[in-house]
Coordinates of C-alpha atoms in Angstrom, one line a residue:
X1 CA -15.3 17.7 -3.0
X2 CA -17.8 15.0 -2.1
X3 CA -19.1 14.5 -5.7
X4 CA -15.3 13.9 -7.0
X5 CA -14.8 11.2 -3.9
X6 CA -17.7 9.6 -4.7
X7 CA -16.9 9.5 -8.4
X8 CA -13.4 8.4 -7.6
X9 CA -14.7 5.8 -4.8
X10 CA -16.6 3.8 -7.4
X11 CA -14.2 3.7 -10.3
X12 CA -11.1 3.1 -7.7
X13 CA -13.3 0.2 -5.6
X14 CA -13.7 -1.1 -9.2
X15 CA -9.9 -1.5 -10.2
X16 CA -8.8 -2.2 -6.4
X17 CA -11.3 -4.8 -6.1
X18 CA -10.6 -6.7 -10.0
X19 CA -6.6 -6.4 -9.2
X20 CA -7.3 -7.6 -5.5
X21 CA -9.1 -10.7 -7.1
X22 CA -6.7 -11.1 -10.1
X23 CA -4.1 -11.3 -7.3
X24 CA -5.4 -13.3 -4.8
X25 CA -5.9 -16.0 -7.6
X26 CA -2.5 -15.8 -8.6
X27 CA -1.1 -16.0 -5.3
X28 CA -3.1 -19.2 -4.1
X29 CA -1.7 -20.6 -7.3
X30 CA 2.3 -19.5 -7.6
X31 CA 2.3 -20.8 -3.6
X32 CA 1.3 -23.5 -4.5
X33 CA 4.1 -24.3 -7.1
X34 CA 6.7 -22.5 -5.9
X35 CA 8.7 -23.5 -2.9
X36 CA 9.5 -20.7 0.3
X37 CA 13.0 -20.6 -1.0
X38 CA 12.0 -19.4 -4.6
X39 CA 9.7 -16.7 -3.4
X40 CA 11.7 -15.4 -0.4
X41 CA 15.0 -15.1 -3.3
X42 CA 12.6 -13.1 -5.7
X43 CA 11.0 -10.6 -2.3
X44 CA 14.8 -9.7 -1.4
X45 CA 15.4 -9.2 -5.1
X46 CA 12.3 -6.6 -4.8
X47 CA 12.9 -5.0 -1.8
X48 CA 16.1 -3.5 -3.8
X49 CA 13.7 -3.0 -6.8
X50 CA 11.3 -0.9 -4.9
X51 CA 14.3 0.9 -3.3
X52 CA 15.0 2.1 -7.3
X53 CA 11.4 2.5 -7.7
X54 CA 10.6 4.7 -4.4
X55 CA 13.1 7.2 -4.9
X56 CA 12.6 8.0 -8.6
X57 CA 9.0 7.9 -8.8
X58 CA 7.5 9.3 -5.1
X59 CA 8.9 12.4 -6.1
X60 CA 7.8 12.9 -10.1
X61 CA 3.9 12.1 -9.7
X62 CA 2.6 14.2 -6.6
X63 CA 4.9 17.1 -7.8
X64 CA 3.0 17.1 -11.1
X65 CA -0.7 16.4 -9.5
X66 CA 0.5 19.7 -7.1
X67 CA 1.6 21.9 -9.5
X68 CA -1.1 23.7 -11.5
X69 CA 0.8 25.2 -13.9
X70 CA 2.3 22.4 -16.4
X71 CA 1.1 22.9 -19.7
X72 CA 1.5 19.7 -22.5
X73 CA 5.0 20.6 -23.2
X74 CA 6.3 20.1 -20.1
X75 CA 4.2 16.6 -19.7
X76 CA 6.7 15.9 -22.9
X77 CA 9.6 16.7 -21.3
X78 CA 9.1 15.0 -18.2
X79 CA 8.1 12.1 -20.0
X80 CA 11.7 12.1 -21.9
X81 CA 13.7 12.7 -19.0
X82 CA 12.2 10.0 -17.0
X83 CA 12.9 7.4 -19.6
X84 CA 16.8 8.8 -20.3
X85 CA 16.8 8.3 -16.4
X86 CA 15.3 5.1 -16.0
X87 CA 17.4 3.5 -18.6
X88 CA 20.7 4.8 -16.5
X89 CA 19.8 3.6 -13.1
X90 CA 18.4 0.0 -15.5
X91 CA 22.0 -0.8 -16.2
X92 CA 22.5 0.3 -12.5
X93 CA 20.5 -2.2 -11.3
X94 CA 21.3 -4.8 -13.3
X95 CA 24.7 -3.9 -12.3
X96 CA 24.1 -4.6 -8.6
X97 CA 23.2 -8.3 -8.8
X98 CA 26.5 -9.2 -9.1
X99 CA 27.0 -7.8 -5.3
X100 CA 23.7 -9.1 -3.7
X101 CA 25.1 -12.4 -5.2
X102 CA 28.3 -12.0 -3.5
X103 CA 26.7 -11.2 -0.1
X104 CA 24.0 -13.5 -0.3
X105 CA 26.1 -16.7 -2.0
X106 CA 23.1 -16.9 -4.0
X107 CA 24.2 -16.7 -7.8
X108 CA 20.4 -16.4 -8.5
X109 CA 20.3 -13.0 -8.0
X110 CA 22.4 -12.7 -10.8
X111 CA 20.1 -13.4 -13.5
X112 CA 16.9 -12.1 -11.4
X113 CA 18.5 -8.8 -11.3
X114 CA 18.9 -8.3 -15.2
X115 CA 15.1 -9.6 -15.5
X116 CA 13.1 -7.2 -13.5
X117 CA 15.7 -4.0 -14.5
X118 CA 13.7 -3.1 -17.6
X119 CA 10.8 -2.2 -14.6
X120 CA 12.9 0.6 -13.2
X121 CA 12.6 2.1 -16.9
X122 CA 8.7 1.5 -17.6
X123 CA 8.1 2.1 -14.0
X124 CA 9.5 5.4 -13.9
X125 CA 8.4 6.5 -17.3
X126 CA 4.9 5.6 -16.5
X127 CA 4.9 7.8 -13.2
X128 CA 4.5 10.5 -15.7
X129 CA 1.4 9.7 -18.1
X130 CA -0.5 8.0 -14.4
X131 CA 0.0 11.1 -12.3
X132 CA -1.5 13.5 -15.3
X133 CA -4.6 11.4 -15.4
X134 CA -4.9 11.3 -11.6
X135 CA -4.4 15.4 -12.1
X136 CA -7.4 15.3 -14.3
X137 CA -8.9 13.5 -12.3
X138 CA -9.6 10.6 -15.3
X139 CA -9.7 7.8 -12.1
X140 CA -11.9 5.2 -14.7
X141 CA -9.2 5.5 -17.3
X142 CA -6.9 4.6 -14.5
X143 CA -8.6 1.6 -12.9
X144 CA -9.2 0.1 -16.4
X145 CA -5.2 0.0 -17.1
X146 CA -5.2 -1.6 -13.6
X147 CA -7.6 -4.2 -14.2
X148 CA -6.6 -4.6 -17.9
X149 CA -2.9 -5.0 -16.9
X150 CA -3.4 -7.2 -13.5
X151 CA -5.2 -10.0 -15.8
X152 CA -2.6 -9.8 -18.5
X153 CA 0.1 -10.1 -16.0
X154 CA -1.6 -13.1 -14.2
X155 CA -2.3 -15.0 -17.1
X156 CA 1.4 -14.7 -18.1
X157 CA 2.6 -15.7 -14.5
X158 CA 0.7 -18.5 -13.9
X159 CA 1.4 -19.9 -17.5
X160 CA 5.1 -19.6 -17.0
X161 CA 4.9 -21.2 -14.0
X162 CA 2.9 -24.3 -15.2
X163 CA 6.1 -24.6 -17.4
X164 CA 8.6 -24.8 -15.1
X165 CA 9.9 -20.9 -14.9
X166 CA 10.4 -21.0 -11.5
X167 CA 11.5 -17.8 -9.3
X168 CA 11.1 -16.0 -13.0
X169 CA 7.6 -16.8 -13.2
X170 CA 6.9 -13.9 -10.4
X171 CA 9.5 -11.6 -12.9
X172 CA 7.4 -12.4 -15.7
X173 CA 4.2 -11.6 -13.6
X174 CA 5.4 -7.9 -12.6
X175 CA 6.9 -7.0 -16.0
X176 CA 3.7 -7.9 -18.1
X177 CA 1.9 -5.8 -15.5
X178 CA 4.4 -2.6 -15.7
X179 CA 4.7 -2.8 -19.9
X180 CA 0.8 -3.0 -20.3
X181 CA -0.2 -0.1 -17.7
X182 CA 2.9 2.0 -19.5
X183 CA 1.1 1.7 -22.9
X184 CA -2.6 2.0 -21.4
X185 CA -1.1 5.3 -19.8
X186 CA 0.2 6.7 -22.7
X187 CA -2.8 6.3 -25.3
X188 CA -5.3 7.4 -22.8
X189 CA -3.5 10.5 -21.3
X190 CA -2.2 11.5 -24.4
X191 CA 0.8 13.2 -24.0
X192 CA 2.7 14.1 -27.4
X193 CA 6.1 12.3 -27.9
X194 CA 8.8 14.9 -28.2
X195 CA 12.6 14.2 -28.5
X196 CA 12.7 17.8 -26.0
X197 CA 14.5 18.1 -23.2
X198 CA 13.5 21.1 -22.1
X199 CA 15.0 22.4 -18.4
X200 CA 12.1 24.4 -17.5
X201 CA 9.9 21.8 -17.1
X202 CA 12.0 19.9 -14.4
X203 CA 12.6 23.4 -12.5
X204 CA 8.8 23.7 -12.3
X205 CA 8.8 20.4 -10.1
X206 CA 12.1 19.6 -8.9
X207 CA 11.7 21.1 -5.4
X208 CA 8.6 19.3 -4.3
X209 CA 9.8 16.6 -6.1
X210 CA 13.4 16.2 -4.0
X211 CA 11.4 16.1 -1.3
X212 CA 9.3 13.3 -2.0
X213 CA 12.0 11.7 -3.5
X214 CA 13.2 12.1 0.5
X215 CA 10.0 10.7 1.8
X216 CA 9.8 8.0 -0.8
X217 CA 13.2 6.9 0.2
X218 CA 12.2 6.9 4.1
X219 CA 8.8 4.9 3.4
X220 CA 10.7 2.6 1.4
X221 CA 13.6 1.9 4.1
X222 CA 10.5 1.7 6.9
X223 CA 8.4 -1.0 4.9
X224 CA 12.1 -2.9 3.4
X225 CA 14.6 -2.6 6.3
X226 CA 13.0 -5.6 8.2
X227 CA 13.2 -7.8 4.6
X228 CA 16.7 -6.9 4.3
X229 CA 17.4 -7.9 7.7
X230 CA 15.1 -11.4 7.7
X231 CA 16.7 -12.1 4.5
X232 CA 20.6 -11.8 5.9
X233 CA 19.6 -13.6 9.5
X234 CA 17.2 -16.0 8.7
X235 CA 17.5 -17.3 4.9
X236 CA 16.2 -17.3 2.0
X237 CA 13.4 -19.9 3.4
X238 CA 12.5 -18.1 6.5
X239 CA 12.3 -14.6 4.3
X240 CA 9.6 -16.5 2.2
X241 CA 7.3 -17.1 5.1
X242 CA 7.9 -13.8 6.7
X243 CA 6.8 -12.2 2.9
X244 CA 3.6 -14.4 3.2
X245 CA 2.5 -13.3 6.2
X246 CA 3.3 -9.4 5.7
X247 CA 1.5 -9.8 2.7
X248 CA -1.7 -10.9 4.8
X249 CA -1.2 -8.2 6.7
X250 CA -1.1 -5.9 3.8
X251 CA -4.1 -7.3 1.9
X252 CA -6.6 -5.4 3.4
X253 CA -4.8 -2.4 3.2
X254 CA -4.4 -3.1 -0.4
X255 CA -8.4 -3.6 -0.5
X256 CA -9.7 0.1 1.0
X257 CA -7.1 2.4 2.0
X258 CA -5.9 2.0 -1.9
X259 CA -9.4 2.9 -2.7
X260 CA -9.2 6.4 -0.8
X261 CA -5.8 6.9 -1.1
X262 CA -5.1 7.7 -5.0
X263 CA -8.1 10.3 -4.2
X264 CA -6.8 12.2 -1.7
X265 CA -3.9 14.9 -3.1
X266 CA -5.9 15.0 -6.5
X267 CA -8.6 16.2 -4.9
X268 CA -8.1 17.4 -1.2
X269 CA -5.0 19.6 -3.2
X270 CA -7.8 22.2 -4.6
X271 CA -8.9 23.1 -1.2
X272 CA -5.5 23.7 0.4
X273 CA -6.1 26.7 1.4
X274 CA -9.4 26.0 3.1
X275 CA -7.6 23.4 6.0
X276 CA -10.8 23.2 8.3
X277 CA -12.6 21.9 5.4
X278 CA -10.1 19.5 4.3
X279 CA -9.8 18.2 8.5
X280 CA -13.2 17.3 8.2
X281 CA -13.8 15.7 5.4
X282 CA -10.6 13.5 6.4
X283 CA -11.7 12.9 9.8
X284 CA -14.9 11.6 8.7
X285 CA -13.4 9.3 6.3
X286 CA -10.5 7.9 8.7
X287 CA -13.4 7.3 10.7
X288 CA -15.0 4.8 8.7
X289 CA -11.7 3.3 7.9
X290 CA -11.5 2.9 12.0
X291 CA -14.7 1.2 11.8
X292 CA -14.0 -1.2 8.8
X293 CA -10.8 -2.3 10.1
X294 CA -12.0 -3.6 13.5
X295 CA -13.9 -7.3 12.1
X296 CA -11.1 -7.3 9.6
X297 CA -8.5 -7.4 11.5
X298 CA -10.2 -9.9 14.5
X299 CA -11.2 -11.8 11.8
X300 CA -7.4 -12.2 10.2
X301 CA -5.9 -12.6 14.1
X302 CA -8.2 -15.5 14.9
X303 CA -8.2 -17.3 11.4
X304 CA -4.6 -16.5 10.8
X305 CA -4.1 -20.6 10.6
X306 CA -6.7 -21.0 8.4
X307 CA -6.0 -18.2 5.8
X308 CA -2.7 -18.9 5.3
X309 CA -3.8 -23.0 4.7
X310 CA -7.0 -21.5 2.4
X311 CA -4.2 -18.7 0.6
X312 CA -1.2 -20.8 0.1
X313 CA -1.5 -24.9 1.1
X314 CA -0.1 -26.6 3.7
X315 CA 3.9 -25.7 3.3
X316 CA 3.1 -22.3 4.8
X317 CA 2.2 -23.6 8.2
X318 CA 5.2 -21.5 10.0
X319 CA 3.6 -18.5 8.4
X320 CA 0.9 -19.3 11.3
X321 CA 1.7 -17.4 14.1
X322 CA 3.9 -14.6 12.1
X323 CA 0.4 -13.6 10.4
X324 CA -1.7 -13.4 13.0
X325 CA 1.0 -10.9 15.0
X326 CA 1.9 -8.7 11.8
X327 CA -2.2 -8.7 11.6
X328 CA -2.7 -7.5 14.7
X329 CA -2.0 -4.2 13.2
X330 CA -4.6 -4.2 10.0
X331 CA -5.9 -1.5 11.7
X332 CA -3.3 0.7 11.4
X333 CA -2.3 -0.5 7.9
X334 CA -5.5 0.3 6.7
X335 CA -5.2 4.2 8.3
X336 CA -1.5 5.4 8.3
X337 CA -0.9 5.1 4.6
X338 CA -3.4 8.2 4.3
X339 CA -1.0 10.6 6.7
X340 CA 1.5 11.0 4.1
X341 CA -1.0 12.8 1.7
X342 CA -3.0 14.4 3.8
X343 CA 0.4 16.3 4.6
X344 CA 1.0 16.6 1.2
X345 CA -2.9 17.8 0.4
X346 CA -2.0 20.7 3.1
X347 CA 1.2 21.4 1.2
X348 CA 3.2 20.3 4.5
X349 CA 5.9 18.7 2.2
X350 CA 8.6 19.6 5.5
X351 CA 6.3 18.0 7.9
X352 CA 6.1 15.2 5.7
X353 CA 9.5 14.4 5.7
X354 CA 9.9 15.3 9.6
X355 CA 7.3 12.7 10.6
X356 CA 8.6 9.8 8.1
X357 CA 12.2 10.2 9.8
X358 CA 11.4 9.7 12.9
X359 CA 8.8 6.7 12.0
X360 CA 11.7 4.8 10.1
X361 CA 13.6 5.5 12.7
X362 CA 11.4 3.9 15.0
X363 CA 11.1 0.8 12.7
X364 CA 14.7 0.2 12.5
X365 CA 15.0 0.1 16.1
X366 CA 12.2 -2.4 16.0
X367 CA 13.7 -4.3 13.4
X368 CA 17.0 -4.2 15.1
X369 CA 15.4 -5.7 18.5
X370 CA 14.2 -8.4 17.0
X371 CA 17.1 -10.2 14.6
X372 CA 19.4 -9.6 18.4
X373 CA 16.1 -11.6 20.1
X374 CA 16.8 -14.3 17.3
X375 CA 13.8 -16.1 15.7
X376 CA 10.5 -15.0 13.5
X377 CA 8.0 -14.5 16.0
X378 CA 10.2 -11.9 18.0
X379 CA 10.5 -10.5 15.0
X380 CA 7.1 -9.9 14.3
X381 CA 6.4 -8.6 17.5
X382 CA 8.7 -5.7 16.9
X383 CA 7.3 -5.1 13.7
X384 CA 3.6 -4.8 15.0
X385 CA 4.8 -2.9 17.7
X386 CA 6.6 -0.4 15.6
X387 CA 3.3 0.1 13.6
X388 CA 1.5 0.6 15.9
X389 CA 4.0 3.8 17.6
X390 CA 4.1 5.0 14.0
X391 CA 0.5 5.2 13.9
X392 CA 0.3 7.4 16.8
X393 CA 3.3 9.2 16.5
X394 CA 2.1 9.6 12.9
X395 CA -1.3 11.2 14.0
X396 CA -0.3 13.4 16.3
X397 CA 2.3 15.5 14.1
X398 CA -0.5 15.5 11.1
X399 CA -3.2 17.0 13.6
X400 CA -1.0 19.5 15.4
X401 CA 1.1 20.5 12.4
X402 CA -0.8 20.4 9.4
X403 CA -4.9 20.0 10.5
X404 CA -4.6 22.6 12.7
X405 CA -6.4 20.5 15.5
X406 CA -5.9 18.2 18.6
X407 CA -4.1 14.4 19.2
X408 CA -7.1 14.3 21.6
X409 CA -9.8 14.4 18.7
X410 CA -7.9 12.2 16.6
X411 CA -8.0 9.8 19.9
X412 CA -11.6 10.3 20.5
X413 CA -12.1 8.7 16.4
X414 CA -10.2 5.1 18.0
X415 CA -13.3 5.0 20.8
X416 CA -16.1 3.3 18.8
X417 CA -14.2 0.9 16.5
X418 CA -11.9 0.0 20.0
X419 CA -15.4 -1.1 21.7
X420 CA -16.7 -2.9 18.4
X421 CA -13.3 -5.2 18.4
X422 CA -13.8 -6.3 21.8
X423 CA -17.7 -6.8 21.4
X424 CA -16.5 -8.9 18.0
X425 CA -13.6 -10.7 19.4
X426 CA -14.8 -12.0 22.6
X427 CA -18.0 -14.3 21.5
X428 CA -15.9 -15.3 18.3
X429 CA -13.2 -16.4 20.1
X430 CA -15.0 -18.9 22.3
X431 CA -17.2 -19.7 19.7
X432 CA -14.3 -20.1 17.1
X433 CA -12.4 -22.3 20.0
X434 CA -15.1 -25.0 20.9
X435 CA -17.5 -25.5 17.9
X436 CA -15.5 -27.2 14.9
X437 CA -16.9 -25.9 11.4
X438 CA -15.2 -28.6 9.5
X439 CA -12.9 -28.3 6.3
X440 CA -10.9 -24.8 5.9
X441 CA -13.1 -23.1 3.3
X442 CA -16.4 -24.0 5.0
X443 CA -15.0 -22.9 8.8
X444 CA -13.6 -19.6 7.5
X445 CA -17.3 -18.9 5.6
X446 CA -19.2 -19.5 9.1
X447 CA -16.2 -17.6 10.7
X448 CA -16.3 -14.5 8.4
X449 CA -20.6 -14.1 8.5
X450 CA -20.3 -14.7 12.7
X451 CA -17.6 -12.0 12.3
X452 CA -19.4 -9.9 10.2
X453 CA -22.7 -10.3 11.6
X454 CA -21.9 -9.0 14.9
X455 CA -20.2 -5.9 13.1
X456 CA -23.4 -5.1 11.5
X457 CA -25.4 -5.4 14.1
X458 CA -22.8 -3.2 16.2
X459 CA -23.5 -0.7 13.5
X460 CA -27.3 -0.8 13.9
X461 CA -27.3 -0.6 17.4
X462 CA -24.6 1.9 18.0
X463 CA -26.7 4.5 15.8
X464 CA -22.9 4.3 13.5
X465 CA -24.4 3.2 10.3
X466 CA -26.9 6.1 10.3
X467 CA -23.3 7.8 10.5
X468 CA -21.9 6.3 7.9
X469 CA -24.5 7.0 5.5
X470 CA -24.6 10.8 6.9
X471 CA -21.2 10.9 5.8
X472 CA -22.1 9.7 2.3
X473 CA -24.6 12.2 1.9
X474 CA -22.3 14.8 2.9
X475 CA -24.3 15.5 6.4
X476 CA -23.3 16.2 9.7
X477 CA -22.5 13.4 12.1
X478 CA -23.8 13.6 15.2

């Protein structure tokens, strides 16, 4: 299992860390040209895009990486009935822009709508050809349709942009992205193009596959319902800088957990039935997760200010304090998103769906909280809070009900990162607060390598890099 991680690891780091680039370029930029009202229409206009998105393709992809007996036909098949679908619930979507407009006097959506429905189609088409490579384990063949189609899509946002496009600029970027990867998909996992529909093939997957479809619905709610509800209190404006600094918070999420992530039903899946195995090999990985996330996220907290000013200029400045609450919980971003397939990895698709119902049920409440409080920063306060319960709640269920272990060793992993934050945070913070580094760029350089620097030599001292690199070689930990 080690040799495939590893194998994965590099090719994955390489496409996360290219698309993280690719993105971080274009987001400096399209911030820069685009106004808070533009960008907040266009995230409410995805949060109902990913609603399409979550609940027609969570389900398709992990039930075909689960199920070991597809042959080529049936690839065919589901290939054909996810476009004949994704076409229908296009014209759906498309459809539906004439309501959001209504609700949200915004005639925008209108238009915005009809743009970004051809994504439903490619979107859930493509869930087909990317979850058979991820079956085979073909994780360079993915990454290179990642990077391949994250610097096409760039290019073609920024460029439309420059010429005036507007809120469509962002449509433009997400579409060339979706079209490319669809194509990349289908030449490199060659499935055959039938005109079969052929009923067997969804029978084979249709249960695990409803119930992801479940669970995909649930995450989507969790990580949308405080958009939706932003977006209807606040305005268009305020739902703009509330997107900016959840994407912060998101970013380095985006940077590692996406790196393990994609790995673990793939390969964690083959050794199902061997679930002491499987809890250690997870453990050991969430543990370095635990330990990356602690300078990441003090370093995000205390140079919230100065990220959002280095990220997206000066007409961001109410994203300040937002950011550096919603990043308060980087460290659970970076570790909860690997519950839900490690549940799946121990076929625990019940359990699954158990845990994410009573997470988006804490969220909502959350969410609920803060638009009766009144402004942003309550807001954001509920939200981090809500993470942060999730996470726990989260880890609990997965230990008791599918790792067949303890909530107290799962606690016992928060120990050592806990003590590096505080070690981190509390000579950076009076450090950070008296000595002026000068321009942005220049203080968040100094920032990050004081930052840093202490983690490392946390690690050293601590005897946890030697455990780090056990865990590479596959050895025991002490």
């Amino acid at each position: 299992m080690f040799k495939d991680l590893r194998s994965g690891f590099i090719f994955t780091s390489m496409g996360q860390f290219t698309n993280i680039i690719v993105m971080f370029v274009l987001n400096m930029v399209l911030s820069r040209i685009l106004n808070p009202a533009e960008i907040g229409v266009v995230a409410l206009v995805q949060v109902f895009l990913y609603f399409f998105q979550s609940i027609l393709t969570s389900g398709i992809a992990p039930a075909i990486i689960q199920n070991k007996k597809l042959d080529e036909d049936d690839y065919s098949s589901l290939l054909n009935f996810a476009f004949l679908i994704g076409l229908v619930i296009s014209i759906a979507f498309g459809l539906l822009g004439f309501i959001i407009a209504k609700i949200y006097k915004n005639g925008a959506y209108i238009g915005l709508f009809w743009s970004m429905s051809l994504l439903i189609t490619t979107e859930l088409t493509n869930s087909v050809p990317n979850a058979v490579l991820n079956k085979r384990k073909q994780f360079k063949e993915v990454n290179i349709r990642l990077i391949v189609s994250s610097i096409f899509g760039a290019v073609a946002g920024v460029a439309s942009a420059l010429i005036g496009a507007g809120a469509y600029a962002l449509v433009l970027n997400l579409t060339f992205i979706s079209v490319i990867s669809l194509i990349l998909n289908l030449y490199t996992s060659k499935i055959k193009i039938k005109f079969m529909f052929n009923r067997e093939s969804i029978k084979k997957i249709i249960g695990l596959a409803s119930n992801q479809s479940g669970v995909g619905f649930i995450i989507y709610f969790s990580r949308n319902f405080d958009n939706l509800i932003v977006g209807k209190k606040f305005g268009d404006a305020t739902l703009g800088v509330y997107s900016k600094a959840y994407s912060l918070m998101m970013l380095p999420n985006m940077i590692f957990t996406n790196i393990f992530q994609p790995l673990f039903q793939p390969i964690f899946s083959n050794h199902q039935d061997n679930i002491p195995y499987v809890r250690e090999v997870y453990l050991q990985i969430l543990r370095v997760l635990l330990l990356i996330s602690a300078p990441v996220t003090v370093f995000f907290v205390l140079d919230a200010d100065k990220i959002v000013l280095f990220m997206f200029g000066n007409q961001w400045a109410e994203a300040f304090k937002p950011t550096a609450i919603l990043c308060s919980t980087i460290w659970v971003q970076m570790t909860y998103t690997t519950i839900g397939p490690m549940f799946l990895s121990c076929n625990k698709y019940r359990e699954q769906l158990k845990q994410s119902i009573i997470s988006v049920v804490i969220l909502a409440l959350s969410v609920l909280i803060g638009a009766i409080i009144g402004n942003l920063i309550a807001m954001s306060i509920c939200v981090a809070v809500a993470y942060i319960l999730n996470f726990f709640v989260g880890g609990a269920m997965l230990m008791k009900l599918a790792l067949e272990s303890t909530f107290r060793r799962f606690l016992k992993l928060l120990i050592s990162p806990l003590i590096c934050a505080v070690i981190i945070t509390i000579p950076s913070y009076f450090v950070f607060r008296y000595i002026d580094f000068g321009g942005v760029f220049i203080a968040l350089l100094f920032r990050g390598v004081l930052i840093f620097g202490l983690f490392g030599g946390y690690l050293l001292i601590s005897g946890e890099f030697k455990n780090i690199m056990n865990i590479l070689k596959n050895k025991k930990i002490r």
